[in-house]
PDB file of C-alpha atoms in Angstrom:
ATOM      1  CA  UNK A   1     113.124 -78.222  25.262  1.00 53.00           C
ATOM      2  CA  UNK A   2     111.251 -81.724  25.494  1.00 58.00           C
ATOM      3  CA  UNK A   3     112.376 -83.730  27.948  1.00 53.00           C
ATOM      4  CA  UNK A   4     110.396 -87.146  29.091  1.00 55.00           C
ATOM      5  CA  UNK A   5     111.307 -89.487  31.420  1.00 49.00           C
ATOM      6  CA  UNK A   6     113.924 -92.545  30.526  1.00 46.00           C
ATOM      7  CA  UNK A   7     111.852 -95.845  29.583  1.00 49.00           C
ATOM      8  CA  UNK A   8     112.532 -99.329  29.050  1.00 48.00           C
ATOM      9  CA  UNK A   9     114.490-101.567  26.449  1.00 48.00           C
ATOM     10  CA  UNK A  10     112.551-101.120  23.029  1.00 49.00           C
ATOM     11  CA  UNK A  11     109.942-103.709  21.773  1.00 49.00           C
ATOM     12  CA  UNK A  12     111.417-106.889  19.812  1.00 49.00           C
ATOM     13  CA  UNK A  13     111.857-106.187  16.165  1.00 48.00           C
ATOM     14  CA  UNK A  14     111.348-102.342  16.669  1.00 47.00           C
ATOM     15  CA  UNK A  15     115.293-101.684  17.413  1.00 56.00           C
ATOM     16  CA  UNK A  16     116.420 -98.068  19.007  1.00 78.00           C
ATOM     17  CA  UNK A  17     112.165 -97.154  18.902  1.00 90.00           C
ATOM     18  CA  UNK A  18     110.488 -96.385  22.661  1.00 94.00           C
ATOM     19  CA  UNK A  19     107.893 -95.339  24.295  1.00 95.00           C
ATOM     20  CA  UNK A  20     109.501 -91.840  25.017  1.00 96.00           C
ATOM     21  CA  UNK A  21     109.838 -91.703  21.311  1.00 96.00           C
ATOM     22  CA  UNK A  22     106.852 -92.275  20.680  1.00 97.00           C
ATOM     23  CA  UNK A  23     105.725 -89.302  23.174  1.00 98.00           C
ATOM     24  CA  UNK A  24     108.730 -87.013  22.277  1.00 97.00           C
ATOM     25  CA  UNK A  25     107.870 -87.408  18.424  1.00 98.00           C
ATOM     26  CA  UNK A  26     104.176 -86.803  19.043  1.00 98.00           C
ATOM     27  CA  UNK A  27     105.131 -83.884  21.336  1.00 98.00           C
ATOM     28  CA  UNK A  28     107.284 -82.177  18.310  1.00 98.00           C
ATOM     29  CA  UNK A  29     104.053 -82.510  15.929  1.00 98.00           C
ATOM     30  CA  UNK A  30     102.137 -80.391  18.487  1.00 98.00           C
ATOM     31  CA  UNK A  31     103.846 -78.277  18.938  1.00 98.00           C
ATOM     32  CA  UNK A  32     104.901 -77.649  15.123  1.00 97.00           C
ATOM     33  CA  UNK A  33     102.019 -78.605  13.363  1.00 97.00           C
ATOM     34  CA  UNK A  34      98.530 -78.515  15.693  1.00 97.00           C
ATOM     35  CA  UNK A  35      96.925 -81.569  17.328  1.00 98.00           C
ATOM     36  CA  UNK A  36      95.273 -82.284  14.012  1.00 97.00           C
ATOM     37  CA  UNK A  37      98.925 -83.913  12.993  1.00 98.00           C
ATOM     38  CA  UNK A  38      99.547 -86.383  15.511  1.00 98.00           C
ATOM     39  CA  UNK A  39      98.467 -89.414  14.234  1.00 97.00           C
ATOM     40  CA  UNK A  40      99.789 -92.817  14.578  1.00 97.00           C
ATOM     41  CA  UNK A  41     100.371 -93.402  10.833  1.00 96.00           C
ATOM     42  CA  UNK A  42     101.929 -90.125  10.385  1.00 96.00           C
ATOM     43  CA  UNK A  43     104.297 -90.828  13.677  1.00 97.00           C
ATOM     44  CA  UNK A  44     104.827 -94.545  12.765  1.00 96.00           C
ATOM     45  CA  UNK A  45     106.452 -93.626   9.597  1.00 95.00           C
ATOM     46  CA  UNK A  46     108.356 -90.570  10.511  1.00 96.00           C
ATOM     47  CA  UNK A  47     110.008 -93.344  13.254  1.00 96.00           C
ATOM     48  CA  UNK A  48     110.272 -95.927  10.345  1.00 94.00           C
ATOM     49  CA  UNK A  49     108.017 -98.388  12.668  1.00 94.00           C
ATOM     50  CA  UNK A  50     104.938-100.520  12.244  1.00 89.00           C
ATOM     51  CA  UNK A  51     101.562 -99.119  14.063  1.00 88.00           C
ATOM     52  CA  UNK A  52     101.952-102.354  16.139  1.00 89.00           C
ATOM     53  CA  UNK A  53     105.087-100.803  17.891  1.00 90.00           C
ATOM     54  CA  UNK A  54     102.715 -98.028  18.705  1.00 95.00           C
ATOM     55  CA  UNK A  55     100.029-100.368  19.777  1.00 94.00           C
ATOM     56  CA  UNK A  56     102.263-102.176  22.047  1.00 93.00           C
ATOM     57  CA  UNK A  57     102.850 -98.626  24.285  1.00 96.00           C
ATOM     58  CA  UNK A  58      99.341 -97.048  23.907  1.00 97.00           C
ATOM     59  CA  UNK A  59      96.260 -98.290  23.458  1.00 96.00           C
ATOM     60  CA  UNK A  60      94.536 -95.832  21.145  1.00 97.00           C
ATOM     61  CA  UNK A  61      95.838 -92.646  19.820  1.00 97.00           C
ATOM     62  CA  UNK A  62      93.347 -91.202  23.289  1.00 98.00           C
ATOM     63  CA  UNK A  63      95.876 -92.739  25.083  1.00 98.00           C
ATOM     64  CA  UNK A  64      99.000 -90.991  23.703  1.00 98.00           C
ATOM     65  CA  UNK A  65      97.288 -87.412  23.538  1.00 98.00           C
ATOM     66  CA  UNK A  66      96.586 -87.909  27.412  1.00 98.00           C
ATOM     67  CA  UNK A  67     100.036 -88.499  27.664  1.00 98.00           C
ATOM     68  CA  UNK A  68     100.886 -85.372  26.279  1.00 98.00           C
ATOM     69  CA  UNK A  69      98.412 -83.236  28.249  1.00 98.00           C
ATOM     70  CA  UNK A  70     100.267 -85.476  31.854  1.00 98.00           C
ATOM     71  CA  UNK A  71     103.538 -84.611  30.304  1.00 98.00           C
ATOM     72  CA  UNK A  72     102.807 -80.147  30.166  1.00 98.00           C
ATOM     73  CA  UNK A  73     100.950 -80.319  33.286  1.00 98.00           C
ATOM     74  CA  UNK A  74     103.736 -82.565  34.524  1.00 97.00           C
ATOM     75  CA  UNK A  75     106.157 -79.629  33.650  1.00 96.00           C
ATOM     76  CA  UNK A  76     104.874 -76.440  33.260  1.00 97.00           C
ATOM     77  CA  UNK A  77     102.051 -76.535  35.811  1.00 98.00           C
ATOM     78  CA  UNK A  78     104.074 -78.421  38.154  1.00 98.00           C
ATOM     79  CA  UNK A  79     107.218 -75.836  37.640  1.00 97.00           C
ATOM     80  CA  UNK A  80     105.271 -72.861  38.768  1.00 98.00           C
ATOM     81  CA  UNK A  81     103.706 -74.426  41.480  1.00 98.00           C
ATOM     82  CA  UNK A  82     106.208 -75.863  42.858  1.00 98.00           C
ATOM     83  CA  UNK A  83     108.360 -72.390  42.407  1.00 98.00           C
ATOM     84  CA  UNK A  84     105.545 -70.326  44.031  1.00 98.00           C
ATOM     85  CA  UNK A  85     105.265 -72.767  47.140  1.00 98.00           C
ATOM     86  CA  UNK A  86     109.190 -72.694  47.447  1.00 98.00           C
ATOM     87  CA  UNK A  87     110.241 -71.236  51.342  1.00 97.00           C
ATOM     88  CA  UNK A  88     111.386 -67.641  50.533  1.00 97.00           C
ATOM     89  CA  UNK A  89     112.880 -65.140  52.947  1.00 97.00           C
ATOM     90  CA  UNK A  90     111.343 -61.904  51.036  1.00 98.00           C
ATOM     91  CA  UNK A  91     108.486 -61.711  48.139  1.00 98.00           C
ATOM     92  CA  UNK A  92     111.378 -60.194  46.173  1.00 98.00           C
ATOM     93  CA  UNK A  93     113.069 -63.542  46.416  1.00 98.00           C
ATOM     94  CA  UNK A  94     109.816 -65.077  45.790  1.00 98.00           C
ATOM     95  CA  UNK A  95     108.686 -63.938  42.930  1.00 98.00           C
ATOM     96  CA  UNK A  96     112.113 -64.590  41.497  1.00 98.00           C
ATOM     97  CA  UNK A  97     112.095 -68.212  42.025  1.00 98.00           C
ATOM     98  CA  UNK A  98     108.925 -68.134  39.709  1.00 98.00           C
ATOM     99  CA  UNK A  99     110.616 -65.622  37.225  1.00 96.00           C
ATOM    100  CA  UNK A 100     112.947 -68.677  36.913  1.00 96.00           C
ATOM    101  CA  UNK A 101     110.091 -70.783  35.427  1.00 96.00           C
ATOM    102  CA  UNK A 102     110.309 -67.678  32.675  1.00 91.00           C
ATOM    103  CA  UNK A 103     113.968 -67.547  32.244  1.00 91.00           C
ATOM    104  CA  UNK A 104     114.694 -71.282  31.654  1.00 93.00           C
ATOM    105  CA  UNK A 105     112.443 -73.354  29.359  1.00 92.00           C
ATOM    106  CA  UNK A 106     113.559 -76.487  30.362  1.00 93.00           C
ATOM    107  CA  UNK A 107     111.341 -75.837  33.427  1.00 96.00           C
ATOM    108  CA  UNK A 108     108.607 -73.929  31.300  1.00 96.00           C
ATOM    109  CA  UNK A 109     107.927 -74.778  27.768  1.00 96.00           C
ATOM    110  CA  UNK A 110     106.076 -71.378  26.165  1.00 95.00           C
ATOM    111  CA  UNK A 111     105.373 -73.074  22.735  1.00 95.00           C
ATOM    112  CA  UNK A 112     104.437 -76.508  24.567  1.00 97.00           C
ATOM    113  CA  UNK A 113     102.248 -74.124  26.088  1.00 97.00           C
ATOM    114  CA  UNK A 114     100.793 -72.111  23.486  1.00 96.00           C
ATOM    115  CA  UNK A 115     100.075 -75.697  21.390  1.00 97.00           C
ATOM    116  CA  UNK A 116      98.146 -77.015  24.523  1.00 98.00           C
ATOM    117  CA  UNK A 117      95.889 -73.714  24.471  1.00 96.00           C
ATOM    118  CA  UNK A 118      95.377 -73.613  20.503  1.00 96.00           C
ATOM    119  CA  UNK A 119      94.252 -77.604  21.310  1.00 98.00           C
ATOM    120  CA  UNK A 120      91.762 -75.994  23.852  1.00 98.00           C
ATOM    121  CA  UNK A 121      89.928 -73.911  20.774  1.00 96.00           C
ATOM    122  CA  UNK A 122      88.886 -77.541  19.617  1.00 95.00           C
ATOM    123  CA  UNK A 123      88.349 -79.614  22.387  1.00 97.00           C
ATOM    124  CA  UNK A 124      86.051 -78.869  25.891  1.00 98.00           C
ATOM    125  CA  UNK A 125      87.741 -81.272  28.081  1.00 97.00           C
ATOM    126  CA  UNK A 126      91.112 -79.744  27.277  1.00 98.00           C
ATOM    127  CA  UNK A 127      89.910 -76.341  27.478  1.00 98.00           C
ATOM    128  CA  UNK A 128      88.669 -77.463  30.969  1.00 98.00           C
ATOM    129  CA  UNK A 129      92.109 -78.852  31.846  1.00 98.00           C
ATOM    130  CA  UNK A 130      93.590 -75.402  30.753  1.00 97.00           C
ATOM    131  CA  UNK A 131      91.254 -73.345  32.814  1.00 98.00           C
ATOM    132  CA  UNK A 132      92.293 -75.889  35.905  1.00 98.00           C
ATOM    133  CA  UNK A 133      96.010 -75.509  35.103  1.00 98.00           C
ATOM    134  CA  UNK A 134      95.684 -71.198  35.356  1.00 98.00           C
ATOM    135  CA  UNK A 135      93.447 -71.622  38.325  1.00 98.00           C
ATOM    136  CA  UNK A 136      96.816 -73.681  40.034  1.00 98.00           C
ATOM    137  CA  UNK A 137      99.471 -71.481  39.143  1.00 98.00           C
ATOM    138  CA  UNK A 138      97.248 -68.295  39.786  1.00 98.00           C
ATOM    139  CA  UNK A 139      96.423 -69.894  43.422  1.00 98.00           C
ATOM    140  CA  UNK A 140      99.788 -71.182  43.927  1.00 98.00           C
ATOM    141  CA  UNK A 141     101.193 -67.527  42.951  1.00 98.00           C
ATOM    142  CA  UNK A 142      98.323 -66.274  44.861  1.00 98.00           C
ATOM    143  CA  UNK A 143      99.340 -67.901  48.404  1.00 98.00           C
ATOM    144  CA  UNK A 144     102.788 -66.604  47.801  1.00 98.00           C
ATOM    145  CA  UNK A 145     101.880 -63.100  48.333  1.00 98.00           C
ATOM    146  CA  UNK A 146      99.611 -63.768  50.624  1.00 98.00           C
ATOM    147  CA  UNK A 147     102.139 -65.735  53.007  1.00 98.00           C
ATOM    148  CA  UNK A 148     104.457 -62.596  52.685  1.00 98.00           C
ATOM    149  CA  UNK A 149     101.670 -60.520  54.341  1.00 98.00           C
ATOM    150  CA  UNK A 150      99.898 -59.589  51.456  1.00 98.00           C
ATOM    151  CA  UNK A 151      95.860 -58.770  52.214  1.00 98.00           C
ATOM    152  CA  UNK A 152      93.900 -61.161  50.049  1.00 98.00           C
ATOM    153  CA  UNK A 153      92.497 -59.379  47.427  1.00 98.00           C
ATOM    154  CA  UNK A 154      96.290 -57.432  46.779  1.00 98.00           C
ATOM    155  CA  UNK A 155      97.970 -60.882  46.545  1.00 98.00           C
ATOM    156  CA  UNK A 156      94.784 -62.313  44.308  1.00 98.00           C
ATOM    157  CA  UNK A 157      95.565 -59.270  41.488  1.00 98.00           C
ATOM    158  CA  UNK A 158      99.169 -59.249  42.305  1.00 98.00           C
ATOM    159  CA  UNK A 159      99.467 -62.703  40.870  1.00 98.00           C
ATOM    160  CA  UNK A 160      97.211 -62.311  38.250  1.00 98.00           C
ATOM    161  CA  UNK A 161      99.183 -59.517  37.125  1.00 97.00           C
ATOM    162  CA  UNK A 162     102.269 -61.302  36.887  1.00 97.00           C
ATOM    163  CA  UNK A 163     100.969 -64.595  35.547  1.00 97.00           C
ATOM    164  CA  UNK A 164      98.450 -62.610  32.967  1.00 96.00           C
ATOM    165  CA  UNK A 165     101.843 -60.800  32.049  1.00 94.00           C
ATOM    166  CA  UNK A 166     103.932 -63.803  31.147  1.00 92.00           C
ATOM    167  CA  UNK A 167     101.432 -66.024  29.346  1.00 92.00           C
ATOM    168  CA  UNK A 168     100.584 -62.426  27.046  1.00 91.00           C
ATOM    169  CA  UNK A 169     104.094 -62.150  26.350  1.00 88.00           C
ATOM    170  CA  UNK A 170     104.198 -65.678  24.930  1.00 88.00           C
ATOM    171  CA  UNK A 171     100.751 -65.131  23.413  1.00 83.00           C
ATOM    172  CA  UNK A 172     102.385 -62.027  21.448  1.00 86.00           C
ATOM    173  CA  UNK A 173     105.050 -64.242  20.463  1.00 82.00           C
ATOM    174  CA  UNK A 174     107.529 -61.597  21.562  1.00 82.00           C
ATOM    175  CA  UNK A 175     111.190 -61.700  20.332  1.00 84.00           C
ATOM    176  CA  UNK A 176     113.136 -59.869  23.230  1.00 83.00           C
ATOM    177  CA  UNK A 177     116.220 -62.038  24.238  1.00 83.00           C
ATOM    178  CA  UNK A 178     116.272 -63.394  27.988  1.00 79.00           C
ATOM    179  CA  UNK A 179     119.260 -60.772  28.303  1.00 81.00           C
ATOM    180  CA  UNK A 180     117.615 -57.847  27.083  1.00 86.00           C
ATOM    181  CA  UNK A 181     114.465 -58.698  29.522  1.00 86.00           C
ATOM    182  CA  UNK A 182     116.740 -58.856  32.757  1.00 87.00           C
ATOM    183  CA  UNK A 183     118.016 -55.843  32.391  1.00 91.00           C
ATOM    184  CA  UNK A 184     114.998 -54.292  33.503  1.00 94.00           C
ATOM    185  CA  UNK A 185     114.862 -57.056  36.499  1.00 96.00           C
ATOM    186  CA  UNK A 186     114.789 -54.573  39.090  1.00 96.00           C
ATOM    187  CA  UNK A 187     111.704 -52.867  38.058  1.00 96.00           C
ATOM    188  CA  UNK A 188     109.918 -55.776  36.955  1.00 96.00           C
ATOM    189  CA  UNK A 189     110.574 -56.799  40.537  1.00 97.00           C
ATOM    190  CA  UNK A 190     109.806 -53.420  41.611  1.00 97.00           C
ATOM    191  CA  UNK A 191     106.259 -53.391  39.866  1.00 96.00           C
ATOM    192  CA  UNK A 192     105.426 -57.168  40.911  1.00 97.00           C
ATOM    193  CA  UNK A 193     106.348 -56.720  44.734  1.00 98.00           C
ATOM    194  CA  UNK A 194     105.846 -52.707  45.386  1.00 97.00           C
ATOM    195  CA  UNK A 195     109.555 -53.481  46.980  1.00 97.00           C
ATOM    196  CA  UNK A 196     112.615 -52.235  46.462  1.00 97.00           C
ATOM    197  CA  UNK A 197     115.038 -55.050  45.254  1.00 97.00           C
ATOM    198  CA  UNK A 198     118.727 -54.876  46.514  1.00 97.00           C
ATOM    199  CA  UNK A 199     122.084 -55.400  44.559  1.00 96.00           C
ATOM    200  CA  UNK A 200     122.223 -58.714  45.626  1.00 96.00           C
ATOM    201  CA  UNK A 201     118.490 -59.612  44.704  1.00 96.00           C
ATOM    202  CA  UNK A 202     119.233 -58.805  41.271  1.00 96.00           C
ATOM    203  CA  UNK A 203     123.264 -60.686  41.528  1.00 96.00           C
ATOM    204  CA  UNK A 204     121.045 -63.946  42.735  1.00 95.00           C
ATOM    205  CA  UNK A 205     119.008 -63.817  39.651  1.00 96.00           C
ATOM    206  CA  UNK A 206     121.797 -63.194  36.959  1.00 94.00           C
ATOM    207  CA  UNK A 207     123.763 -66.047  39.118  1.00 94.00           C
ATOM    208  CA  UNK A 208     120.673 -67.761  38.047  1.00 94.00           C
ATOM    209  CA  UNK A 209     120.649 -66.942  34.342  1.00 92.00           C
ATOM    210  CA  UNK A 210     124.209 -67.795  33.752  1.00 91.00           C
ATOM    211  CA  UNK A 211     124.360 -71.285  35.290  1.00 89.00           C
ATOM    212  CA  UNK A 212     121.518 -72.331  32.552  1.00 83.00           C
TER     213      UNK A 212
END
């Protein structure tokens, strides 16, 4: 799901048409038809708008494409990070609150995701801004472990493991419902942790997935 932040009233003469259109729209064409497709023309007329609408939110189409890149490190990166680094009383319940980033896509986008890396084939500076974005969730993932008394080099392939895992699932474009996956929750935290989760471990989580 895209989600951007609310914006102001719309420019005179360009009635009901916003910045956050602008970005949501050009978001959408990523992530259905490449980078390649978001152009101002092409955007302008799908919104019915003049390029000087666009021209009165961005300055050049460089402008707008940074935009998107702030907006998916905004939310994915930041959603793992931010899940990794939350206070936990176990691992178990820490690598959970990052499984969440997994189970709800409003806080992870996988095909916002996947769009940003097939961007990275064709451009160096995003493939650099890619590598940085892995190297934050792995650390951030990393430092989890390691604050649960994992030694540094168990915690360093621990999280690799489980990040590696996740972004190959998406990257095989795997069809197994959300359902289907947490029924195996107690051995996926089983493998990730080397713990034994408890009945109420796993209740917390499906709390989780039904209040989505």
């Amino acid at each position: 799901m895209i989600m951007t932040a609310p914006q102001a009233e719309p420019v005179p003469g360009n009635i009901k048409v916003t910045r956050s259109d602008w970005i949501k729209l050009a978001l959408e064409t990523l992530i259905s038809d490449g980078i390649e497709s978001v152009r101002v023309l092409t955007l302008g007329q799908k919104l019915g708008v003049s390029r000087s609408s666009f021209y009165w939110y961005f300055e050049s189409r460089q402008d707008l494409l940074d935009q998107l890149l702030k907006h998916w490190h905004d939310t994915n990166t930041t959603a793992i990070v931010e899940r990794a680094r939350r206070p936990s009383d176990t691992i178990i319940m820490g690598v959970m609150n990052v499984f969440e980033c997994w189970a709800d896509e409003r806080l992870f986008d996988p095909r916002l995701d996947f769009a940003v890396r097939e961007w990275a084939r064709r451009s160096p500076d995003v493939r650099r801004m890619i590598d940085q974005a892995d190297d934050e969730r792995l650390t951030a993932i990393r430092d989890m472990y390691r604050r649960h008394g994992y030694d540094d080099e168990d915690a360093f392939i621990r999280a690799r493991v489980l990040y590696y895992m996740q972004i190959g699932y998406y990257v095989l474009d795997l069809k197994e419902p959300v359902e289907a996956r947490v029924s195996h929750l107690a051995a996926y935290l089983r493998s990730f942790t080397g713990q034994e989760p408890t009945e109420a471990d796993v209740a917390h989580f499906m709390r989780f997935i039904a209040a989505r």
